[in-house]
């Protein structure tokens, strides 16, 4: 088991049928104030336990898409629904979705003045209202899961980049999210540390976490990805089951891109 704490009651009813997609993105568009259209009519559904890997050139809208999935960015048009909760202007829905969707960034952004355990405990006590001992029990289980239980009392500055990113993953998991988003989680790491982070991500995928992963790691994409989405200019150019996508891409643009990165 990934998270061995009882799954607490969510603040809103959730759909428990496996058939309903966990993430529904309907025709979303997003133009920034500088006039850049970062997303241009993107639609995507992600099923429970599915791992979707998003690839595409720099500036194609990958990060903006992820940020729209947890409400860090507002969409101009279209609709995002997470676990049956529409991401609309309702404060209650926004807060619920923040808790449903865990996100891991390129930069780990751990709180430097808190220990590893303090970092993983924080949201549980602050947002989930758990007692310190309850939070600590859950945090230690998560730190064990990412292989860092023995570093619970260390400060972030005492850890390697790979270890810090694993703590960041544990911290996101501590909210018991329904969905995990990874935005180039290994891009800032030294090469020798990439593997340990991908290993944790593979473990999550194997345990059935619903994941949307932006990455340049094509080995990970092939192994752990159920489906690949290729974006360019704020649009989905092509998507398909992993094998099919890599072995016989349908679009010329996809072939060109794969030719450049593989
Ligand atoms: P990717 O993650 O694929 O590299 P992004 O989603 O970060 O792409 O960016 C898509 C486009 O939107 C780029 O042209 C980028 O410069 C622009 N962009 C992203 N964030 C902002 C922002 N906050 N303000 C203005 N333009 C932005
Ligand atoms: Mg990006």
Tab-separated table of N, CA and C in Angstrom, residues 5-6 9 48 96 110 129 160 173 177 179-180 209 221:
chain	number	residue	atom	x	y	z
A	5	UNK	N	-2.608	5.218	5.820
A	5	UNK	CA	-3.563	5.857	6.710
A	5	UNK	C	-4.943	5.657	6.110
A	6	UNK	N	-5.977	5.596	6.978
A	6	UNK	CA	-7.313	5.413	6.418
A	6	UNK	C	-7.663	6.601	5.527
A	9	UNK	N	-12.602	11.046	5.012
A	9	UNK	CA	-13.745	11.498	4.224
A	9	UNK	C	-13.364	12.783	3.498
A	48	UNK	N	-9.064	6.644	-13.698
A	48	UNK	CA	-8.467	6.301	-12.417
A	48	UNK	C	-7.291	5.347	-12.623
A	96	UNK	N	-11.201	22.235	-2.370
A	96	UNK	CA	-11.296	20.778	-2.465
A	96	UNK	C	-10.326	20.259	-3.517
A	110	UNK	N	11.100	23.101	-0.745
A	110	UNK	CA	10.852	22.691	0.643
A	110	UNK	C	11.077	23.905	1.543
A	129	UNK	N	-6.041	19.401	9.524
A	129	UNK	CA	-6.411	19.485	10.926
A	129	UNK	C	-6.046	18.257	11.752
A	160	UNK	N	20.626	15.811	-0.599
A	160	UNK	CA	20.920	15.975	-2.025
A	160	UNK	C	19.643	16.415	-2.747
A	173	UNK	N	2.065	13.790	-1.252
A	173	UNK	CA	1.243	12.603	-0.961
A	173	UNK	C	0.555	12.700	0.395
A	177	UNK	N	-3.802	12.907	-2.023
A	177	UNK	CA	-4.427	13.384	-3.251
A	177	UNK	C	-4.986	12.234	-4.087
A	179	UNK	N	-5.013	12.642	-7.355
A	179	UNK	CA	-4.245	12.798	-8.589
A	179	UNK	C	-2.891	13.409	-8.244
A	180	UNK	N	-1.833	12.941	-8.920
A	180	UNK	CA	-0.529	13.581	-8.754
A	180	UNK	C	-0.052	14.124	-10.101
A	209	UNK	N	-1.737	5.077	-8.497
A	209	UNK	CA	-1.995	6.512	-8.456
A	209	UNK	C	-2.338	7.017	-9.864
A	221	UNK	N	8.679	7.249	-19.643
A	221	UNK	CA	7.421	7.357	-20.401
A	221	UNK	C	7.025	5.997	-20.978
